PDB file of C-alpha atoms in Angstrom:
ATOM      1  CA  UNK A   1    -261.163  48.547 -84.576  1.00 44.00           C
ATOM      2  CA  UNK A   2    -262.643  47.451 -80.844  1.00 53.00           C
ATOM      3  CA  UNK A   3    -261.579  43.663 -80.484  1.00 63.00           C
ATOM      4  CA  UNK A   4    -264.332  41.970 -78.393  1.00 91.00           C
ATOM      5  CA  UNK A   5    -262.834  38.357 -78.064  1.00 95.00           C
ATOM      6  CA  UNK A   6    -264.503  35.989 -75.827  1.00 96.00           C
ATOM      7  CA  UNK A   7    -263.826  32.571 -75.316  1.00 97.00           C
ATOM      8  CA  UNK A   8    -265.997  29.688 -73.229  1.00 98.00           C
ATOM      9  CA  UNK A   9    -265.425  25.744 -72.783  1.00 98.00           C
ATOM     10  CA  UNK A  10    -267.352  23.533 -75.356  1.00 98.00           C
ATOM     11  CA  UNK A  11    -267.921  19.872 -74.859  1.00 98.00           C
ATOM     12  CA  UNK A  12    -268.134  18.101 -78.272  1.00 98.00           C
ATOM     13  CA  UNK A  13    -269.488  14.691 -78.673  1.00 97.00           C
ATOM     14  CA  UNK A  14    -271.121  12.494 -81.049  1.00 94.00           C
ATOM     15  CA  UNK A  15    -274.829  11.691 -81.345  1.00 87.00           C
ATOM     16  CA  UNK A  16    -276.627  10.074 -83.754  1.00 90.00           C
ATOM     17  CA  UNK A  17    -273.781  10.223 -86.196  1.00 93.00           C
ATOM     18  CA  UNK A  18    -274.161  13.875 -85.782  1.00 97.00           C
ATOM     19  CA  UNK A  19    -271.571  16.214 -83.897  1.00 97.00           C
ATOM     20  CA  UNK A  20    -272.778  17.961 -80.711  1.00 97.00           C
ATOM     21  CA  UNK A  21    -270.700  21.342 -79.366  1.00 98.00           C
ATOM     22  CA  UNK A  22    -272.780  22.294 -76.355  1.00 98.00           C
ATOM     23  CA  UNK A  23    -271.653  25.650 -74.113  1.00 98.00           C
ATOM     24  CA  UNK A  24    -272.462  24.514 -70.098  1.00 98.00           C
ATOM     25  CA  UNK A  25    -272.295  28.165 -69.801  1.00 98.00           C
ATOM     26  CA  UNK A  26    -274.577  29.280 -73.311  1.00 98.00           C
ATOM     27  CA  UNK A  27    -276.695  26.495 -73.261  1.00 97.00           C
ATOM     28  CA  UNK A  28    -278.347  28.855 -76.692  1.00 97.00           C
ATOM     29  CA  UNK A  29    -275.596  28.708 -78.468  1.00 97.00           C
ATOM     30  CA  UNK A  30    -275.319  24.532 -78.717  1.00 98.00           C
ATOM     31  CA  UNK A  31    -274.839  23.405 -82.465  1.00 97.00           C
ATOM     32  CA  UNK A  32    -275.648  19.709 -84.103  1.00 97.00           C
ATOM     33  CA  UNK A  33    -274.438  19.388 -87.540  1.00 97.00           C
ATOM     34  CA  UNK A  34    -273.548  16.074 -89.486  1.00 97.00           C
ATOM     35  CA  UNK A  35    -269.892  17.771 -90.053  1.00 95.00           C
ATOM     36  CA  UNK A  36    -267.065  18.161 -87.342  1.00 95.00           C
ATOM     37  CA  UNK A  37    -266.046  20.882 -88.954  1.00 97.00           C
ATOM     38  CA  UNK A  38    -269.353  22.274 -89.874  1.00 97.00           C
ATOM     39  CA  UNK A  39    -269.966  22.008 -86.189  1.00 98.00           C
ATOM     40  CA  UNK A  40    -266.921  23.751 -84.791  1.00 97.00           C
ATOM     41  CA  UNK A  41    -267.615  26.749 -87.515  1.00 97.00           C
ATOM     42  CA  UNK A  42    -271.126  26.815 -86.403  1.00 97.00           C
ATOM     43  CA  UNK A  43    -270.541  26.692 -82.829  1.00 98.00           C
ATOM     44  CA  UNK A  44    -267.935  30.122 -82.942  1.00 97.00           C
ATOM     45  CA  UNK A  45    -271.020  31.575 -84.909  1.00 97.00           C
ATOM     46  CA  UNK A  46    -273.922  30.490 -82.208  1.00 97.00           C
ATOM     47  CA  UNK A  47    -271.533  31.696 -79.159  1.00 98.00           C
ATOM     48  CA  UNK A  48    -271.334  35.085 -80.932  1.00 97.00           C
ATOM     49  CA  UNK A  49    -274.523  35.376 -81.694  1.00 97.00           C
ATOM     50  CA  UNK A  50    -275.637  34.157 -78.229  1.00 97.00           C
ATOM     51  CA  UNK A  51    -273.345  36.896 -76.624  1.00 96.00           C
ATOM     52  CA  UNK A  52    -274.290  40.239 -78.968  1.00 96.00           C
ATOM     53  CA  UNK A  53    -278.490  38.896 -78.083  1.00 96.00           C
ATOM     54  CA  UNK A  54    -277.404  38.886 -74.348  1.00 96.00           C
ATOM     55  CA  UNK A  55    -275.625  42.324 -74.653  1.00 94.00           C
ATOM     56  CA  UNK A  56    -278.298  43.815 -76.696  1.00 94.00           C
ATOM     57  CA  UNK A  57    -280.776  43.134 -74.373  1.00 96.00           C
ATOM     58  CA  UNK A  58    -279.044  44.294 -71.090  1.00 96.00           C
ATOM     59  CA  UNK A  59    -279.020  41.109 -69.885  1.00 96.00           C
ATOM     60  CA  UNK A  60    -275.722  39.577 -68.127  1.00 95.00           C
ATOM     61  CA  UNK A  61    -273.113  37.416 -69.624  1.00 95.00           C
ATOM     62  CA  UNK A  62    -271.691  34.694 -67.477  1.00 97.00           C
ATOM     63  CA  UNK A  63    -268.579  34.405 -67.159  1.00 96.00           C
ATOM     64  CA  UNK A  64    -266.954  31.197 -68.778  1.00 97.00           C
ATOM     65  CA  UNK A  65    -266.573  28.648 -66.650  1.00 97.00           C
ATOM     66  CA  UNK A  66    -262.540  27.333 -66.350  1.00 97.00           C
ATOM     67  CA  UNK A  67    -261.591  25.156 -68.899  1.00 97.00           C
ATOM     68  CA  UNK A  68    -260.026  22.511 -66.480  1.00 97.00           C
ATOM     69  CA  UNK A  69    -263.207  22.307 -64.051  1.00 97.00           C
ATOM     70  CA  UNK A  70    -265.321  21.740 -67.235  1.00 97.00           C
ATOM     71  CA  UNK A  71    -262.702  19.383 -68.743  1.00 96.00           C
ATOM     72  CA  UNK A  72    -262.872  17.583 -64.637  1.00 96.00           C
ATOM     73  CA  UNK A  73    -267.545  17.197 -64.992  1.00 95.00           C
ATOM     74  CA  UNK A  74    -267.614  16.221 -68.941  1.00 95.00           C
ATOM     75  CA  UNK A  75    -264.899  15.078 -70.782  1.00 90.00           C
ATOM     76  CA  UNK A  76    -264.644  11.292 -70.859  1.00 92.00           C
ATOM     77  CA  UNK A  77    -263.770   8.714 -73.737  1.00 89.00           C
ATOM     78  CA  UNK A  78    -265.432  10.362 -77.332  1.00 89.00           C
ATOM     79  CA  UNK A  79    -266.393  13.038 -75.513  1.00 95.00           C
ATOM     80  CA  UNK A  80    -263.413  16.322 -76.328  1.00 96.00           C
ATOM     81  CA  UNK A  81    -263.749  19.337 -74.404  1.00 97.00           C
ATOM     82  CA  UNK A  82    -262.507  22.584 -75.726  1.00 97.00           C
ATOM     83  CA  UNK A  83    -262.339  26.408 -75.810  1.00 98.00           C
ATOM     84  CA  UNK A  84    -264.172  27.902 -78.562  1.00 98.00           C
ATOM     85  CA  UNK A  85    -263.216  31.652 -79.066  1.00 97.00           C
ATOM     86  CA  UNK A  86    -264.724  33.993 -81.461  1.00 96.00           C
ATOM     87  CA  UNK A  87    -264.230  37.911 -82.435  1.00 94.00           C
ATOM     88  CA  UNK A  88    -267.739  39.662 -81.446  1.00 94.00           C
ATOM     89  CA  UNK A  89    -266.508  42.851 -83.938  1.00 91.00           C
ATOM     90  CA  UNK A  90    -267.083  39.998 -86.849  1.00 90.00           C
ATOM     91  CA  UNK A  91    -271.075  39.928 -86.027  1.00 88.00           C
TER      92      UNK A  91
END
């Protein structure tokens, strides 16, 4: 089996009593769900998805942006931000 794992920074917040994972880099692949969890399961799903359509089509895949300069621009007080890695080969 070919592993294809990729991994990009997620900034999760709260909106509207709903939970927001939005990808700087995949802007696409952003989830809002009413669940955390839901969210988070969703969001490893949309980033994916996002990555096999941008393959597909020939088009180029950034490259994640680091972790710490993403934590540095978004993460404040109820906002969490995070790596969200997910197995291409599952899609």
């Amino acid at each position: 089996m070919d592993y294809h794992i990729v991994s990009y920074p997620a900034v999760i917040s709260e909106e509207a009593g709903k939970t927001k994972v939005h990808f700087p880099d995949l802007p696409d692949a952003d989830v809002l769900d009413d669940n955390k969890w839901n969210a988070l399961m969703r969001a490893e799903i949309g980033l994916a998805l996002t990555v096999i359509d941008l393959e597909s089509h020939h088009e180029e895949v950034p490259q994640p942006t680091d972790l710490e300069k993403v934590i540095e621009e978004f993460q404040t007080d109820g906002v969490q931000v995070q790596a969200i890695t997910t197995d291409l080969d599952e899609y």
